[in-house]
Amino acid sequence: MQVITSPCWHARLADPSNVREAKPRITGRTMVIDKGLGLHAFEDLMQTAGAYIDVLKLGFGTSALYSSEILRKKAELARAHHICLIPGGTFLEVAVQQGVVPSFFDTVAAAGFTGVEVSDGTIALSRQLRNELIDRALDHGLHVFTEFGKKLTGSSIDYSELIHTIYEDRHRGAELITMEGRESGMGVGIYNDSGGCKEEEFERMLLHIPNMDWILWEAPLKSQQLFLIQAIGTKVNLGNIPPQEVMSLEALRRGLRSDTFELLHQTCDYMI
């Protein structure tokens, strides 16, 4: 295991948890949502926090709103920092609804994206069509991240569908299955209308997940990130993280914030 170290701080200060791995990570991955960062802000994000970002999503259908030049530069910067750049899953749903799926994938590959999100948060996808979308993405050499759950406020979780989707998506080649939480983190999936976690539903959900390393939890709010780290561990995969919160989340993962200090610090005698 190659851990992330700092050239200037003692290892016990840089990572008191002593568990954070360097990229490419299989667990403890962080997916960031970009809802319209300018190039300067995007480059600043890469320089400051690029080492702590594994996947970066251009939220919903914003990919269609960039000029080709800006899209290309974002893709180049992401690739230089070993970050998988993906368009939002809603954009692929638009392509399905508009009947332009082949054009979507051709453009995704040409623009420099290195992955896609296959979701049905807004439209209904048959299992066959979901499989075809995953296969088409893989044929284009793209990483595939699928999503489970609807964006509609108050949507309930079908547990038999959950476990079937996880197994099927993994079998088809999906790297991670994302649990829907929207960019707001409120009123959907395991979150109530104020963003709190519905603990009974969450516990029941855990009983139906065969391997936690296969799952990415959308958790845009700090309270949600903290809850999931405490419940699952620092190697939990977290998504829809706002760009300005990447460093804060990394500090949570390492025990560099009071919230996870006792949870993650190794026991040792105080000394000077």
mmCIF file with all atom_site columns, C-alpha atoms in Angstrom, residues 23 37-53 56 74 76-83 243 246-247:
data_model
loop_
_atom_site.group_PDB
_atom_site.id
_atom_site.type_symbol
_atom_site.label_atom_id
_atom_site.label_alt_id
_atom_site.label_comp_id
_atom_site.label_asym_id
_atom_site.label_entity_id
_atom_site.label_seq_id
_atom_site.pdbx_PDB_ins_code
_atom_site.Cartn_x
_atom_site.Cartn_y
_atom_site.Cartn_z
_atom_site.occupancy
_atom_site.B_iso_or_equiv
_atom_site.pdbx_formal_charge
_atom_site.auth_seq_id
_atom_site.auth_comp_id
_atom_site.auth_asym_id
_atom_site.auth_atom_id
_atom_site.pdbx_PDB_model_num
ATOM 1  C CA . LYS A 1 23  ? -3.877  6.971  -6.385  1.00 0.00 ? 23  LYS A CA 1
ATOM 2  C CA . LEU A 1 37  ? -16.255 26.056 -12.486 1.00 0.00 ? 37  LEU A CA 1
ATOM 3  C CA . GLY A 1 38  ? -14.278 28.420 -14.707 1.00 0.00 ? 38  GLY A CA 1
ATOM 4  C CA . LEU A 1 39  ? -10.911 27.266 -15.999 1.00 0.00 ? 39  LEU A CA 1
ATOM 5  C CA . HIS A 1 40  ? -8.902  29.235 -13.442 1.00 0.00 ? 40  HIS A CA 1
ATOM 6  C CA . ALA A 1 41  ? -10.946 27.812 -10.570 1.00 0.00 ? 41  ALA A CA 1
ATOM 7  C CA . PHE A 1 42  ? -10.720 24.335 -12.104 1.00 0.00 ? 42  PHE A CA 1
ATOM 8  C CA . GLU A 1 43  ? -6.953  24.570 -12.444 1.00 0.00 ? 43  GLU A CA 1
ATOM 9  C CA . ASP A 1 44  ? -6.671  25.862 -8.864  1.00 0.00 ? 44  ASP A CA 1
ATOM 10 C CA . LEU A 1 45  ? -8.729  22.865 -7.713  1.00 0.00 ? 45  LEU A CA 1
ATOM 11 C CA . MET A 1 46  ? -6.413  20.477 -9.547  1.00 0.00 ? 46  MET A CA 1
ATOM 12 C CA . GLN A 1 47  ? -3.271  22.069 -8.127  1.00 0.00 ? 47  GLN A CA 1
ATOM 13 C CA . THR A 1 48  ? -4.585  22.252 -4.566  1.00 0.00 ? 48  THR A CA 1
ATOM 14 C CA . ALA A 1 49  ? -6.667  19.098 -4.214  1.00 0.00 ? 49  ALA A CA 1
ATOM 15 C CA . GLY A 1 50  ? -6.063  16.983 -7.308  1.00 0.00 ? 50  GLY A CA 1
ATOM 16 C CA . ALA A 1 51  ? -4.305  14.273 -5.288  1.00 0.00 ? 51  ALA A CA 1
ATOM 17 C CA . TYR A 1 52  ? -7.489  13.739 -3.264  1.00 0.00 ? 52  TYR A CA 1
ATOM 18 C CA . ILE A 1 53  ? -9.960  13.536 -6.176  1.00 0.00 ? 53  ILE A CA 1
ATOM 19 C CA . LEU A 1 56  ? -14.864 14.463 -11.268 1.00 0.00 ? 56  LEU A CA 1
ATOM 20 C CA . LYS A 1 74  ? -10.836 20.530 -18.384 1.00 0.00 ? 74  LYS A CA 1
ATOM 21 C CA . GLU A 1 76  ? -6.603  17.600 -20.153 1.00 0.00 ? 76  GLU A CA 1
ATOM 22 C CA . LEU A 1 77  ? -6.229  18.951 -16.619 1.00 0.00 ? 77  LEU A CA 1
ATOM 23 C CA . ALA A 1 78  ? -8.188  16.058 -15.139 1.00 0.00 ? 78  ALA A CA 1
ATOM 24 C CA . ARG A 1 79  ? -6.139  13.495 -17.043 1.00 0.00 ? 79  ARG A CA 1
ATOM 25 C CA . ALA A 1 80  ? -2.871  15.153 -15.963 1.00 0.00 ? 80  ALA A CA 1
ATOM 26 C CA . HIS A 1 81  ? -3.925  14.688 -12.337 1.00 0.00 ? 81  HIS A CA 1
ATOM 27 C CA . HIS A 1 82  ? -5.083  11.078 -12.865 1.00 0.00 ? 82  HIS A CA 1
ATOM 28 C CA . ILE A 1 83  ? -8.722  11.971 -12.353 1.00 0.00 ? 83  ILE A CA 1
ATOM 29 C CA . PRO A 1 243 ? -15.123 21.448 -4.984  1.00 0.00 ? 243 PRO A CA 1
ATOM 30 C CA . VAL A 1 246 ? -12.489 18.351 -1.004  1.00 0.00 ? 246 VAL A CA 1
ATOM 31 C CA . MET A 1 247 ? -9.763  19.335 1.449   1.00 0.00 ? 247 MET A CA 1
#
